[in-house]
Structure formats: C-alpha cells, structure tokens
Amino acid sequence: MRYVKLKKEKIKEFLLALQDYGELYAPIKVSEKYFDFRKITNEQVDEVVLDYNRTLRPPRRFFFPEKEVLFTFNSKKVEMYENKEAFTSEPVVLFGVHACDIVGLRIMDSRFIDDQPDPYYRARREKGIIIGISCLPDEYCFCNVRRAEFVDSGFDLFLSEVEDGYVIRVGSVKGHKIIDATENLYVEVTKKDSDDLTAFDVKKSKMFTVSGNWDSLRYTLELNDEHPVIWMRESEKCLGCGNCTITCPTCRCYDVKDYPNLDGETGVRVRIWDSCQFREHGLVAGGHNFRPTKESRFKNRYMCKNAYCKEVTTAYCVGCGRCTYFCPAGINYKQNLIEIRGGI
Amino acid sequence: MTEELHRRYIPDGQDNLYDTHKCRVLRVYKQTEMDKVFLFRFIDQEVGKNWKFKPGQFVEVSLPGIGEVPISICSSAMRIGFFQLCIRKAGRVTTKIHELKPGDIVGIRGPYGNGFPMEKFFGRNLLLVAAGLGMAPLRSVFLYAIDNRWRFGDITIINSAKYENELLFARELEAMRDIAEAENIQIIQTVTREDSPNRLKGRASEHLDKVMIDPKNSTVALCGPPRMYKSMFEKLVEMNYDPRRIFVTLERRMKCGIGKCGHCNLGNSTSWKYACIDGPVFDYYDIISTPGMLE
Amino acid sequence: MTMKTTIIPEDQKIEIKEEIKRKPTIGVYALTSCYGCQLKIATVSKIIEIADSVDIESFYMLSSASSMHKKVDIAFVEGSVSTKKDLEELLEIRKNSKTLVGVGACALQGGVQSWNHGDKNYKDLFENVYGKSKIEISEAIEAKPIEEYVKVDFRLPGCPPEEEEIIYFISTFLFGSWPEEKDYPVCQECRFAGNICLLIEKNEPCLGSITTAGCNARCISYNVPCIGCRGPVPNDVAWFDSLAKVFVEKGFTEEYIRERMKIFGSHHPKLEELLTKVFGGEKK
Amino acid sequence: MTTIKFTQPITVDHIARIEGKAGIEVQIKDKKEVEVKVNIFEGPRLFESIVIGKSVEEATAVFPRVCSFCAAAHKITGLLAAENAIGLQVSEQTAKIRELMYIGDMIESHALHLFLLALPDFLGYPDGISMGKDHPSIIKTALQLKDLGAIIQTITGSRYIHQENALMGGFGKIPTKTKLNEVVNLLRNSKDISTVALEQFVKYELWEEVSSERIHLALEPKNNIYGIIGEKIKATDGTSFNANEYRENIEERVVPHSFAKHSSYRGKRFTTGALSRITLFSSLLNDKGKELYQNYNNFINPNNPLSNNIAQAIELSYFIDRAEEITLEILDNYKEESRIKPTFKEGTGYAVTEAPRGLLAYMISVNKEGKVRKADIITPTAMFLAQKEVDLKIMTESLVKKGIDNPSEISQKLETIVRSYDPCVSCSVHVTKLGR
Ligand SMILES: Cc1cc2nc3c(=O)[nH]c(=O)nc-3n(C[C@H](O)[C@H](O)[C@H](O)COP(=O)(O)OP(=O)(O)OC[C@H]3O[C@@H](n4cnc5c(N)ncnc54)[C@H](O)[C@@H]3O)c2cc1C
Ligand code: SF4
Ligand code: SF4
Ligand code: SF4
C-alpha cells in the first residue's frame, strides 16, 4: 500500500481536484438529523461533511439507480435496444464512503459482477471512484460484529482521520493516478500519524455497543424461526413502508416494468428497486403469495440480511444502522437481533 | 447435457444478459381452455443450432411493452433449434402470449435454472408425478426419457388435474399408450374434482399404489402446486422411495431469472436460496435444510 | 431404441382469424366531483397524441358531442355517486363500456365529500346546507365510491391523478394490455426522491406510509406532510393501526388521527377495524 | 295553465364544455311566455358541513377540492379567512407568492375557458381538439398559455390542481430563485401570444338580444393595482361594503331545480366576473391593459354577458404582465423563509377575493383548538346564476319573437351564453348555509 497525508486545510483543494475525475458526490447535511450523498459543485465543496453518521440513501444508488431504463423497445419488430446511458455517462466520484458502505458495495458486486455481470451495474461501477473515510460509531452502528468496520479493498483512496488531517491509503491504480496528479497537496506520513491511527482505532472500538462477531447469528435466527414473540410483536409495528430496504446498502431486489408509449409501438423497459416488505414481492400469478402476511415479509428481511455472504463477509448486513435510523415506526433491528441472540 | 450448461446464462452471440433472441411462433396448439402449447424456432439459425437446454429448465419470454415471464420448456431437449412452451393464461403477459399466432415473434432468453440432473437418473426407474401445470416441465423429462429409453429402467408418469378438460397433454399421453406398453412405460391420468369415464378419480398421491415400478432404485420427480408436495413426499417415503432421490420443482415470482432481482428467494438465513439459479429443481437435502420449501 | 417425440394430434391446431385493428374508443365522464381528474386528463402534455391514438367519444368537459349512451371500449369515470342521477348515469356508463376505469379520489374513495362517512348523519349534513327546502332536480344521497355500485376494472388513483399514470394507463390499453396496480406506499418514492422523513424528523402527521405511491412523494418534496390524497394502499396493506400507534407516540390525539386518516380513507373497509385495535372499542 | 310547447321543451341535458354538471330547460307558453331554468344537478358535496369539527389546517387542504379550475382561488381564500380567524399575519413575501400562484390560476383558467371551452362555439366545432385539427396554431397557443398558468402554480403550489404547498402561515417550500427566473422567461416569451384570444373573439359580434341592465360587483383591489386581493366590494350602483359584511349583503336562497343556490345583492340579482372587474376597475389596469380596453371598447358592453369573453381575454394579457411584475418583485427581495406555524385561538375570519369567475367569499370560524366551528363559502357561479337565467330568458324571448323555433338553434345559442359566464358548477353547489 501507498500512504500519503492530507492536511485538514487542504481538504477543499482535494475535493476540487476530484472534480476532474467525474461527477463528485459527497455527504452533505440535508436536515437536522440527516445526511445524504449529493452532487457537489465548486461552490458547494464547503458544505461537504466529513464526520457524518450515515446517509439517507445508500451508495449503491450510484451504480444501481432507483429507476433505470434497461431497454427501449419496438414491439412491432420485437426488438430491444440497450440503453447506453450507463456506458456513456460520466464516472461517479463518491467521496466520504464509510467502511461498512464499501463492504456493502462489494456485496453488491458479488451479485452483480462476480457471477454473470449485470452490464449496467458493471459499467458504472468499473468507472466509478470510491473514496472512503474513517468514522466513529453511534448507538445504531454494529459494523464491527459484521466484520465491516474496516476495509482493505474496494476503494480507490481511503482517508483515515489523524489529528491534523487524513492519512490516505491508496487502494487501486486509479487511486495512484489521482495521488500522482495532485502530489503537491500531500505531506509525508509520520510516526505520530501512525500512532494517531492506532489511537483512533482504539477509541472507535471502545465506542461500539456490541462486540465480538455475529457470525453465528444466522444459526440462532434459524433456530428462532418460530420465535413465539418477537416476529409478531415487531411486525405488528411495521408500516410496510420499505424504508428499511430502500436505505439499506445491500438490498438488491428490483422489479422490471414495461412502459409503453402512446404510439402503440415503442416504449421503455425499466427496472425499479423493489422491496420484500411490499405485498407484491412474493405474489405469483393466480394470487398465491409466498409471503402473504406482514409478519412473513418482515421475517424475510431478517433472514435475507443475515444469510451467509461467503464472497465478501459473513452476512448481507453490514451493520450500518440505516434500517433502524430511518424506520418511521421506530423498529430497532439491532436490538431485535440482540434479543434473538439473547445477548450482545 | 453437461453440467456446464447450468451456469451459462448468456446465450452465445449476446452481450447483454437481459437481451433476448427473437423466436418465431411456428404453431399454436390449444391444450385446454386455459393452456396453449407454442412451438418456437430461433430466427437466427446459428443461435438455434447452439441452443441447448436440460429438462426442467425455463426461459424468459419477453413481449416488449407487456413484460417478461418465466416459462418452463416442455419439449424434448433432443430437438435442436426448436422448443415448445405450454402456457397458461394467468395474467397480463400470458394473456397477450395467448393472442400470438403462427408467424408472430417473441423475445426469448435462457435457458435458466438448474434443470433436472438427468445423468443421475440414468440406470434407474423413473416416477414422474405432475399436477396441473406441473406437467409442462415434466413432459420435457418424460420425452427425454423416451428419447433415451435405453438409459432408464421402468417409467411411470402420473398426470393429474382438477377436471378432465384441464388435464395437460392428456391426448398425447393417450396416443402413446400402445407404444408405451411395449416400452414398459406406465401412464396414469387422474382427475380430482369430477368423475370421468376415461380417467381415474382422486389426487395423484392416491394412485401411488398403482405404480408398477419398484420404489427401490427409483428416482422421483414431482411438479405441481406447492401444497401437494408435503403429503406427497411423506407418502413416497412411506412407500420406501429413497428420499434422497426425490426431486421437486418450485415456482416463485421471478423477474430476471438469473439470481439478481431477488424475488424468488426462499428459505431462511442458513439456507438462503434463489429458485431461479439454485432451482427450480430441488433435491432432498435442499428440502430438509430450507424451511418453507414444501409449503 | 428411440422414439419420435412431439405427438400432437392435428385437430388441436388452432384456427387463425385475422382481427381488424381499430382505435379504441374512450369516454371520459364525471359524476359529482371537482372536475379535476377530467381537467388533468384534458391538460396532460400529450393530449394531442392521445387524441390521435384513440377515438374520444365523450368528454363532457371538452366536447359538446359527448353522450352517456354511446358504446365505448374504455370509460374513465371520475366523481362519487352523490345523487340518484349520478347513479343512473353510472349504470348507463357501465352498461355501455367494455372496460371501466375509476379515476381519482372521488370515484375510488368517495372523495373529500366522504370525510364524515360513518360519523355524521347525511340528512343533518344536508339540511345544514340546504335547510328543509326541497330540491327536485334529483335526490341527493350520501357520497360513495363508484365501486359500491358497479364493477370497476382498473383504478387510476390521485386527487387529481398524475400525468405519468394517465399516459401509462392509456398506453397499456393501446398495447392491448392493462395497467399494473401499485400497492406500495408513497414512502418508497419519498426515499427515492431523497426527501427527509417528515414523520421521523419533524413529527408531522405524514400519511405517506399508508398512501398509494405514484406521485413521487410530491407534497413531502415540498415539506408538506402527505394527506393521503391518492387513497390508502390497496390490497389490505394500508396499516392504519401501526401508523396510528406511531402518531400517538408523537402526541396526536385519537380524534385527530382518525379524522386525518378519513379525509381520503373514510370508506376503507378496514379503517375502523384497525383503528379499534389501537384505540379500543368506543370511538370518541 | 296550459303549456304550449312548440315542439317539445328545449332541454340540454348536460351542458358540455363547462366545469360541472348542469342542464338548461326552456318552456315556451303561448309562443311568447318563456321560462328558463338552469338545472344544476352536480351533486352536493356539502363542504361547509363536512369541515365542521375538523382541524382548520385540514379544512384548508380540503377547500381547493371544491373546484379544480379555481383550486388556487379556493385554497388562498380559505387560507386568508382561516388566518384572519386566528389573527395570523403572513410575511409580505408569502402574500406575494400567493398572489403569483393565484394569477397562475387566473391565466390557466382563462386560457382554458377561452380557447378550449368557449372558442369552439364561435368557430363551429364540438370541441377544442377537433378545432385544433383545423387551427393548429390556436391550439398551440392555448396549450402554451395553459401551461404557463400551470407552471406558475406548480412552482408555487406544488401542482396546478389542489396546491398542497400553500399552507396556513406560508409555504412548505418557497419556489427557488432559479424556478422564479424560469417563470420570468416563460412570461416574457408568452407576451406575443397573450392577445391571440382577444383577436379571435373580436371577430364576432355580441348578440344584442341578450343585453339587459345588471348590477356588477367586484372587489376593489389593494394598492390600486388591478388584481385579486382586496377588502372592499364595490357595486356598479355606487354602493359598497366590506368583505367581512358579505353575509349581510349577499343573500342566498335554495331553488328547487338546482343544487346550487341563487344569490342576490340587497335583494337584487347581480353578476360578477371578469366583465364586472373590468367595468368597475379598468382604470387600474396597466398601460397595455388600458390600451386594449380602449381599442376594443365596442366589444365591452357591461350589459351583455358575451362581453365577459372579451374581458377575460384582456385580463389574460394583463395578468401575464402582472405576473412578471410580481415575480420580479419577489426576486428583488428574495428571502429564505419558512412558514409561520399557526397557533390557534378562537375567532372568525372573512376573506373575499376575485376568482377567475368573480367574487369568492369565505367565512371560517374556529374554536380555541383550531377546530372549525362554522364555515361559509359563496362562489361566483352561485352569485351570477340568477342573472344568467334571466339572460337566457331574454335571449329565448327575442329569438321566439323573431320567429326562430328550431330547438337546436336556440339551445346552441343558449349554451354559448351559459359558457360565456364560464360557470363553475362544481363550485356553485357547495354554497352556504341559509341566512337563518
Ligand atoms: C420457473 C418457472 C416456470 C414456469 N413455467 C410455466 C409454464 O411452463 N407454463 C406456464 O403457464 N406458467 C409457468 N410459470 C408461471 C408463469 O411465469 C406465470 O404464470 C406468469 O409469470 C404470469 O405472468 P402474467 O403477466 O401473465 O401474470 P400477472 O399476474 O399479470 O403477473 C404480473 C407480473 O407478476 C409476475 N409473475 C406473476 N406470477 C409469476 C410467477 N408465477 N412467476 C414469476 N413471475 C410471476 C410476472 O413477471 C408479471 O409481470 C412458471 C413460473 C416459474 C417461476
Ligand atoms: S422501515 Fe420500518 S416500518 Fe418500514 S418496512 Fe421497514 S421495518 Fe417496516
Ligand atoms: S429480499 Fe428484502 S432484504 Fe433481501 S435484498 Fe431483497 S429487499 Fe433487501
Ligand atoms: S415523510 Fe412520509 S412519505 Fe416520506 S418516508 Fe416519511 S412517512 Fe414516508
């Protein structure tokens, strides 16, 4: 690995420089409690927040947009024409991604690239630039037990906070090129910085409210598939609104819909994020629903998120805390998992 | 039929895995009031020549502007360049498919799914149990077995439906009766909801005792509505069929057919499966480790 | 020892008849409403394209050549049944149409005029406005969704409906297919839009989570909590009870919650049942 | 009494190309005595009753649903009355943005009425769409102007029908500067088409047969700029009264043939609308407006309802200028503001504004929790309905006198007159409590 150091006062310049590599997106404060990755123009670099808790919308949306035209078609000719947008669009430079979200993206990759690549996702992802940043957990975070509190791949650059700046780890050829081109921004990494990094890690690990790892959780969950209380009690509160899955950095479900035009001939085939919390997710022709109740849909998410993701970590959940933070019904996913586990 | 087919989602000559190949409808046969059989041929002969599938696999049929649906291939895997689909009019897309006439074109991608591991069936007796639309994928298995008759022991097929006029491929099976006898193939057709002079009465499971093949050394393939599986499975085990040699095919909602869209997930956190890539054919070990599969 | 496959008797082959293609005929009708749905249909940006691709037989707001008695392929009906005359007209429209699309909150949920459904006696409400005077032109009856009287084939929700959906409906019909119903809530689109959640953050009585999606969370994008104008999510997934509990925690009273949910949901068959689960038997 | 119907009673079951459901019924006795009824069978929606006991904030969200054509008018008038009831004073900027939104409604409604509902009568088409086939440039102009009005309402109110963004105390989100600048550009680009409607209508003569004396009522605009908001109502008979006295001055009564009530001003029938506004306040128009008014003065006969089309056409052009002015004023003093959350106390508030079709009056009374105790709405259509019936009667009589007895010819003419009023039937059936 290659390390350089960026002093705090150079952050702005660094962000401005990043604009040369594509459309820059970074976290900004959008309301009292919320942050979101938004497009950053030259005037907005000051608004970029470096110590946010979590963003409203997950980073996957930059590579797997909420709504995306897959094809335009001509129904008379029965022909479909690939939408080239994903291939021709500007690369996305995503600044300020937390470790858990980087793991989240790699989980997305495992389904969308590793095994028979989805061309749209891959095109966007391969040209995209990911710049990670270190963070400290709040009470919603449990990335540590998900083995997602630290990453050593999946980013181009990673900024780790030290006292007067950031130590940047370079994680890819693209990362090297960015550093090479902006060499004058950096200083050497010192022993003090290295000590700072360790101190930061120590501080961070002490802030987590859970410890160890939850690798065995999926077995516990399976054993509690018929838990007498928790599923019913919690799903009763659920609004079925899908906020948990939409904000989740690793949810991948999508629906495909054809939108015809008024000419009776052409139109678009679109994919839209779906959610297993919606009724139609498990519905098949003839009206049979494999997840007919709110409880069964509710449970499905817990099972999916805790299933084994052998390609990346140990589970599809990275412990970012979004599904609790953004649940209007105040359902505490982390707490529920703890309850099922019977301990932290 | 090699294992290599299983993971090859992108047919040759196509770089977008969601793109389709044009296929022309050659013939349309009415099966029942709700079901029609369509015979397709690839317009691009090259594609057609190289296009192979395994019994139990399915394709995504696409009508631009209406949508895409997964449909099991019901014809013999031995015929190159042609395939048949038996389609029930169930909703938006299938209704539109039912309006197709010979000469019309649809988009096809696939084949998808694991299909039946036919080579594991070789040298054994074969029991096929179909209920309703379940006959569609099992017909493919059945035709495969007939085409490769020497590789199998005795064969029994049970075809069931609610009413006589809903029995799929009933006439075809009927027409085969003579040959079947000569070939040691037993055909049982039964209806559950009415008395019919030509058919047996009752559910498929009620006629298992009539099956002539020896449970030992047999492979069973089940396909039908999920609710039939559980009792069927128990009964078969009771009758000494080897549970490890019972295969079922499952239906789930599917949008992509290739393990991306997430709709067909089933199971719980230790056995999280996608019906489209891990299935739709599942075996005993899947069944015991994946709750809800037989529901 | 192989056998030839695909033995299908010839007589099962299907006869092919060529259909003659013609433009579908449509009618746009109103019962009692604000005429907003018709206005919206009349003013969609692609109205000229629509007019080219279908034959508009009736459209009262736009054309004096309109008539209830003409046969049409697709009838778009807005408005609630609020008079005996409305009902007669509705039955006539149903009789003359192959497909009937209920349009808007009035037709589908009874509209805001149903706000008091189940609470106040209709006669009192009426007399409050008209006194005891007799109106002979037709008999007024309590506003009801059209589905209480006739079969509705498709539902185009909204107060008024969104342009995108109007075009989607007509386009699918032109393709010889039909539109898919949305049965997920506004929250989905609200997150897509990157809005903050007014319910969580501002404690606003947002009905997004029980309201049918399709508006791209229009109001919330303007910081205005959803009042549910697209009607409760269909297919029994509008969880009035769970949301009521959240509202109670935020300090809203039972009366307020019930009344807010009733603006566009008073005819929902499950509303009272689910609210009773939260608030107990007697409603205040 | 024998009724001699000279072939059959002339009835128009359902007048098309108006907003709402109404019919005309004409009885002609002894070839001269004419009785005309405008039957309004749009079902009642009882707005004033249903909001009782409800939170006033929700009530103001429901009021625009009285009518889609003037949703913004109902929204804003309702908000003003509600704010007056609790003594809430909004910021100047809020008032301006509201006025802009209201004008957007005016532009949209006038454009729709003039081009799509009224003009086909004159050009001889059953509807605007078939008219558009032969006159594509007219329909293009119509849609452009309608869009202009719609866009103004959308950026201010969130959409052009039922603008949820306008709330008590202000807006959920105020339009951005970028959006406002876009509107300014659109307005500027629309100036050259702003008089197309006027040029069309002045090709046709007013039917003199329908002229008769009438009283006009209109709101005296604040700041002496021709407009929408004001406090005092003036009448052409020289009288005037304050908005909060409207219930003492305008009386409503139920008639058996209509779910809309008939109104009178101090016992006399009267009319209201663009023609009334222009009759009373043409001197407050801007220069261009005044010029148009002068140039087409022959076509503006206060006693002829058909002149209302001309008045609307002049207004359409004027309000495009006025919208630009207001938008620029907003931009000049642009402030990031959030709305004032209302605090409730007991009170009664009145508001009268000029809706596209004329005076719109609201009274809302709330208790200390902010629940509606009483509400009262009088809509323009309810106000001019009685006068309209008289006009139709006069018209029929003179046609009969001339020996015209072809029912379809008569009914065609009558419909044209009805349309010239631009009646808003949905509005009119939500009417007030009786003056009990
Ligand atoms: C592996 C597999 C094999 C199948 N084989 C056959 C077959 O051989 N013959 C046959 O007639 N049918 C078969 N089906 C069922 C068939 O896919 C559905 O009947 C069809 O999708 C209904 O679509 P529709 O648009 O007509 O119905 P709608 O109810 O209008 O469906 C709406 C949408 O839901 C989706 N959907 C609904 N039901 C299903 C479903 N069961 N599976 C996946 N998506 C669904 C469709 O994508 C469709 O766009 C099979 C399904 C699966 C999963
Ligand atoms: S965010 Fe909360 S309320 Fe909404 S679906 Fe998820 S768990 Fe249910
Ligand atoms: S099944 Fe549910 S939890 Fe899993 S990826 Fe899909 S939406 Fe997310
Ligand atoms: S603001 Fe309303 S619509 Fe949006 S997420 Fe929250 S509850 Fe749902």
PDB file of N, CA and C in Angstrom, chain B residues 144-187:
ATOM      1  N   TYR B 144     -37.571 -36.755 -22.736  1.00  0.00           N
ATOM      2  CA  TYR B 144     -36.135 -37.050 -22.693  1.00  0.00           C
ATOM      3  C   TYR B 144     -35.928 -38.527 -22.395  1.00  0.00           C
ATOM      4  N   ALA B 145     -36.698 -39.017 -21.442  1.00  0.00           N
ATOM      5  CA  ALA B 145     -36.558 -40.422 -21.060  1.00  0.00           C
ATOM      6  C   ALA B 145     -36.942 -41.335 -22.215  1.00  0.00           C
ATOM      7  N   ILE B 146     -37.945 -40.924 -22.952  1.00  0.00           N
ATOM      8  CA  ILE B 146     -38.356 -41.754 -24.087  1.00  0.00           C
ATOM      9  C   ILE B 146     -37.280 -41.720 -25.178  1.00  0.00           C
ATOM     10  N   ASP B 147     -36.769 -40.544 -25.417  1.00  0.00           N
ATOM     11  CA  ASP B 147     -35.726 -40.410 -26.430  1.00  0.00           C
ATOM     12  C   ASP B 147     -34.481 -41.206 -26.059  1.00  0.00           C
ATOM     13  N   ASN B 148     -34.247 -41.313 -24.767  1.00  0.00           N
ATOM     14  CA  ASN B 148     -33.070 -42.051 -24.306  1.00  0.00           C
ATOM     15  C   ASN B 148     -33.513 -43.292 -23.528  1.00  0.00           C
ATOM     16  N   ARG B 149     -34.479 -43.953 -24.080  1.00  0.00           N
ATOM     17  CA  ARG B 149     -35.159 -45.019 -23.360  1.00  0.00           C
ATOM     18  C   ARG B 149     -34.193 -46.030 -22.756  1.00  0.00           C
ATOM     19  N   TRP B 150     -33.130 -46.342 -23.472  1.00  0.00           N
ATOM     20  CA  TRP B 150     -32.224 -47.402 -23.029  1.00  0.00           C
ATOM     21  C   TRP B 150     -31.491 -47.049 -21.748  1.00  0.00           C
ATOM     22  N   ARG B 151     -31.487 -45.765 -21.410  1.00  0.00           N
ATOM     23  CA  ARG B 151     -30.740 -45.350 -20.222  1.00  0.00           C
ATOM     24  C   ARG B 151     -31.560 -45.476 -18.941  1.00  0.00           C
ATOM     25  N   PHE B 152     -32.838 -45.780 -19.060  1.00  0.00           N
ATOM     26  CA  PHE B 152     -33.701 -45.798 -17.877  1.00  0.00           C
ATOM     27  C   PHE B 152     -34.301 -47.168 -17.658  1.00  0.00           C
ATOM     28  N   GLY B 153     -34.701 -47.384 -16.417  1.00  0.00           N
ATOM     29  CA  GLY B 153     -35.439 -48.600 -16.113  1.00  0.00           C
ATOM     30  C   GLY B 153     -36.899 -48.404 -16.452  1.00  0.00           C
ATOM     31  N   ASP B 154     -37.766 -48.899 -15.607  1.00  0.00           N
ATOM     32  CA  ASP B 154     -39.192 -48.730 -15.851  1.00  0.00           C
ATOM     33  C   ASP B 154     -39.593 -47.272 -15.599  1.00  0.00           C
ATOM     34  N   ILE B 155     -40.606 -46.874 -16.337  1.00  0.00           N
ATOM     35  CA  ILE B 155     -41.023 -45.476 -16.201  1.00  0.00           C
ATOM     36  C   ILE B 155     -42.509 -45.409 -15.921  1.00  0.00           C
ATOM     37  N   THR B 156     -42.895 -44.581 -14.927  1.00  0.00           N
ATOM     38  CA  THR B 156     -44.316 -44.322 -14.692  1.00  0.00           C
ATOM     39  C   THR B 156     -44.531 -42.820 -14.671  1.00  0.00           C
ATOM     40  N   ILE B 157     -45.588 -42.410 -15.299  1.00  0.00           N
ATOM     41  CA  ILE B 157     -45.931 -40.992 -15.204  1.00  0.00           C
ATOM     42  C   ILE B 157     -47.358 -40.862 -14.696  1.00  0.00           C
ATOM     43  N   ILE B 158     -47.525 -40.039 -13.674  1.00  0.00           N
ATOM     44  CA  ILE B 158     -48.878 -39.756 -13.175  1.00  0.00           C
ATOM     45  C   ILE B 158     -49.196 -38.315 -13.534  1.00  0.00           C
ATOM     46  N   ASN B 159     -50.259 -38.124 -14.244  1.00  0.00           N
ATOM     47  CA  ASN B 159     -50.663 -36.787 -14.666  1.00  0.00           C
ATOM     48  C   ASN B 159     -52.009 -36.497 -14.023  1.00  0.00           C
ATOM     49  N   SER B 160     -52.107 -35.408 -13.262  1.00  0.00           N
ATOM     50  CA  SER B 160     -53.375 -35.138 -12.605  1.00  0.00           C
ATOM     51  C   SER B 160     -53.799 -33.691 -12.813  1.00  0.00           C
ATOM     52  N   ALA B 161     -55.093 -33.487 -12.672  1.00  0.00           N
ATOM     53  CA  ALA B 161     -55.647 -32.140 -12.805  1.00  0.00           C
ATOM     54  C   ALA B 161     -56.977 -32.131 -12.083  1.00  0.00           C
ATOM     55  N   LYS B 162     -57.553 -30.960 -11.963  1.00  0.00           N
ATOM     56  CA  LYS B 162     -58.840 -30.881 -11.264  1.00  0.00           C
ATOM     57  C   LYS B 162     -59.940 -31.524 -12.101  1.00  0.00           C
ATOM     58  N   TYR B 163     -59.991 -31.118 -13.356  1.00  0.00           N
ATOM     59  CA  TYR B 163     -61.055 -31.612 -14.226  1.00  0.00           C
ATOM     60  C   TYR B 163     -60.445 -32.253 -15.457  1.00  0.00           C
ATOM     61  N   GLU B 164     -61.208 -33.120 -16.042  1.00  0.00           N
ATOM     62  CA  GLU B 164     -60.758 -33.829 -17.232  1.00  0.00           C
ATOM     63  C   GLU B 164     -60.269 -32.858 -18.312  1.00  0.00           C
ATOM     64  N   ASN B 165     -61.034 -31.785 -18.525  1.00  0.00           N
ATOM     65  CA  ASN B 165     -60.646 -30.889 -19.614  1.00  0.00           C
ATOM     66  C   ASN B 165     -59.481 -29.979 -19.244  1.00  0.00           C
ATOM     67  N   GLU B 166     -58.955 -30.151 -18.035  1.00  0.00           N
ATOM     68  CA  GLU B 166     -57.771 -29.379 -17.673  1.00  0.00           C
ATOM     69  C   GLU B 166     -56.508 -30.235 -17.676  1.00  0.00           C
ATOM     70  N   LEU B 167     -56.672 -31.514 -17.969  1.00  0.00           N
ATOM     71  CA  LEU B 167     -55.503 -32.399 -17.977  1.00  0.00           C
ATOM     72  C   LEU B 167     -54.606 -32.013 -19.151  1.00  0.00           C
ATOM     73  N   LEU B 168     -53.381 -31.678 -18.839  1.00  0.00           N
ATOM     74  CA  LEU B 168     -52.480 -31.254 -19.906  1.00  0.00           C
ATOM     75  C   LEU B 168     -51.905 -32.458 -20.632  1.00  0.00           C
ATOM     76  N   PHE B 169     -51.757 -32.334 -21.898  1.00  0.00           N
ATOM     77  CA  PHE B 169     -51.150 -33.362 -22.740  1.00  0.00           C
ATOM     78  C   PHE B 169     -51.838 -34.715 -22.586  1.00  0.00           C
ATOM     79  N   ALA B 170     -53.104 -34.689 -22.198  1.00  0.00           N
ATOM     80  CA  ALA B 170     -53.808 -35.936 -21.938  1.00  0.00           C
ATOM     81  C   ALA B 170     -53.927 -36.773 -23.212  1.00  0.00           C
ATOM     82  N   ARG B 171     -54.269 -36.095 -24.294  1.00  0.00           N
ATOM     83  CA  ARG B 171     -54.454 -36.834 -25.547  1.00  0.00           C
ATOM     84  C   ARG B 171     -53.144 -37.385 -26.073  1.00  0.00           C
ATOM     85  N   GLU B 172     -52.135 -36.610 -25.871  1.00  0.00           N
ATOM     86  CA  GLU B 172     -50.821 -37.054 -26.318  1.00  0.00           C
ATOM     87  C   GLU B 172     -50.409 -38.322 -25.586  1.00  0.00           C
ATOM     88  N   LEU B 173     -50.615 -38.295 -24.269  1.00  0.00           N
ATOM     89  CA  LEU B 173     -50.269 -39.468 -23.467  1.00  0.00           C
ATOM     90  C   LEU B 173     -51.134 -40.650 -23.882  1.00  0.00           C
ATOM     91  N   GLU B 174     -52.399 -40.336 -24.147  1.00  0.00           N
ATOM     92  CA  GLU B 174     -53.337 -41.353 -24.589  1.00  0.00           C
ATOM     93  C   GLU B 174     -52.837 -42.004 -25.872  1.00  0.00           C
ATOM     94  N   ALA B 175     -52.439 -41.157 -26.802  1.00  0.00           N
ATOM     95  CA  ALA B 175     -51.999 -41.641 -28.108  1.00  0.00           C
ATOM     96  C   ALA B 175     -50.746 -42.514 -28.002  1.00  0.00           C
ATOM     97  N   MET B 176     -50.032 -42.330 -26.932  1.00  0.00           N
ATOM     98  CA  MET B 176     -48.795 -43.086 -26.773  1.00  0.00           C
ATOM     99  C   MET B 176     -49.012 -44.441 -26.125  1.00  0.00           C
ATOM    100  N   ARG B 177     -50.233 -44.643 -25.671  1.00  0.00           N
ATOM    101  CA  ARG B 177     -50.480 -45.783 -24.805  1.00  0.00           C
ATOM    102  C   ARG B 177     -49.919 -47.102 -25.350  1.00  0.00           C
ATOM    103  N   ASP B 178     -50.174 -47.376 -26.646  1.00  0.00           N
ATOM    104  CA  ASP B 178     -49.729 -48.651 -27.224  1.00  0.00           C
ATOM    105  C   ASP B 178     -48.223 -48.782 -27.187  1.00  0.00           C
ATOM    106  N   ILE B 179     -47.585 -47.722 -27.681  1.00  0.00           N
ATOM    107  CA  ILE B 179     -46.130 -47.756 -27.705  1.00  0.00           C
ATOM    108  C   ILE B 179     -45.607 -47.879 -26.283  1.00  0.00           C
ATOM    109  N   ALA B 180     -46.266 -47.131 -25.406  1.00  0.00           N
ATOM    110  CA  ALA B 180     -45.818 -47.105 -24.030  1.00  0.00           C
ATOM    111  C   ALA B 180     -45.802 -48.506 -23.445  1.00  0.00           C
ATOM    112  N   GLU B 181     -46.877 -49.228 -23.706  1.00  0.00           N
ATOM    113  CA  GLU B 181     -46.942 -50.571 -23.159  1.00  0.00           C
ATOM    114  C   GLU B 181     -45.758 -51.406 -23.623  1.00  0.00           C
ATOM    115  N   ALA B 182     -45.480 -51.267 -24.900  1.00  0.00           N
ATOM    116  CA  ALA B 182     -44.374 -52.017 -25.461  1.00  0.00           C
ATOM    117  C   ALA B 182     -43.051 -51.598 -24.842  1.00  0.00           C
ATOM    118  N   GLU B 183     -42.997 -50.397 -24.405  1.00  0.00           N
ATOM    119  CA  GLU B 183     -41.738 -49.863 -23.880  1.00  0.00           C
ATOM    120  C   GLU B 183     -41.658 -49.911 -22.359  1.00  0.00           C
ATOM    121  N   ASN B 184     -42.610 -50.563 -21.729  1.00  0.00           N
ATOM    122  CA  ASN B 184     -42.640 -50.613 -20.275  1.00  0.00           C
ATOM    123  C   ASN B 184     -42.818 -49.237 -19.631  1.00  0.00           C
ATOM    124  N   ILE B 185     -43.710 -48.520 -20.210  1.00  0.00           N
ATOM    125  CA  ILE B 185     -43.987 -47.205 -19.644  1.00  0.00           C
ATOM    126  C   ILE B 185     -45.430 -47.196 -19.165  1.00  0.00           C
ATOM    127  N   GLN B 186     -45.620 -46.768 -17.924  1.00  0.00           N
ATOM    128  CA  GLN B 186     -46.970 -46.764 -17.377  1.00  0.00           C
ATOM    129  C   GLN B 186     -47.498 -45.339 -17.332  1.00  0.00           C
ATOM    130  N   ILE B 187     -48.711 -45.162 -17.827  1.00  0.00           N
ATOM    131  CA  ILE B 187     -49.289 -43.818 -17.822  1.00  0.00           C
ATOM    132  C   ILE B 187     -50.552 -43.820 -16.974  1.00  0.00           C
TER     133      ILE B 187
END
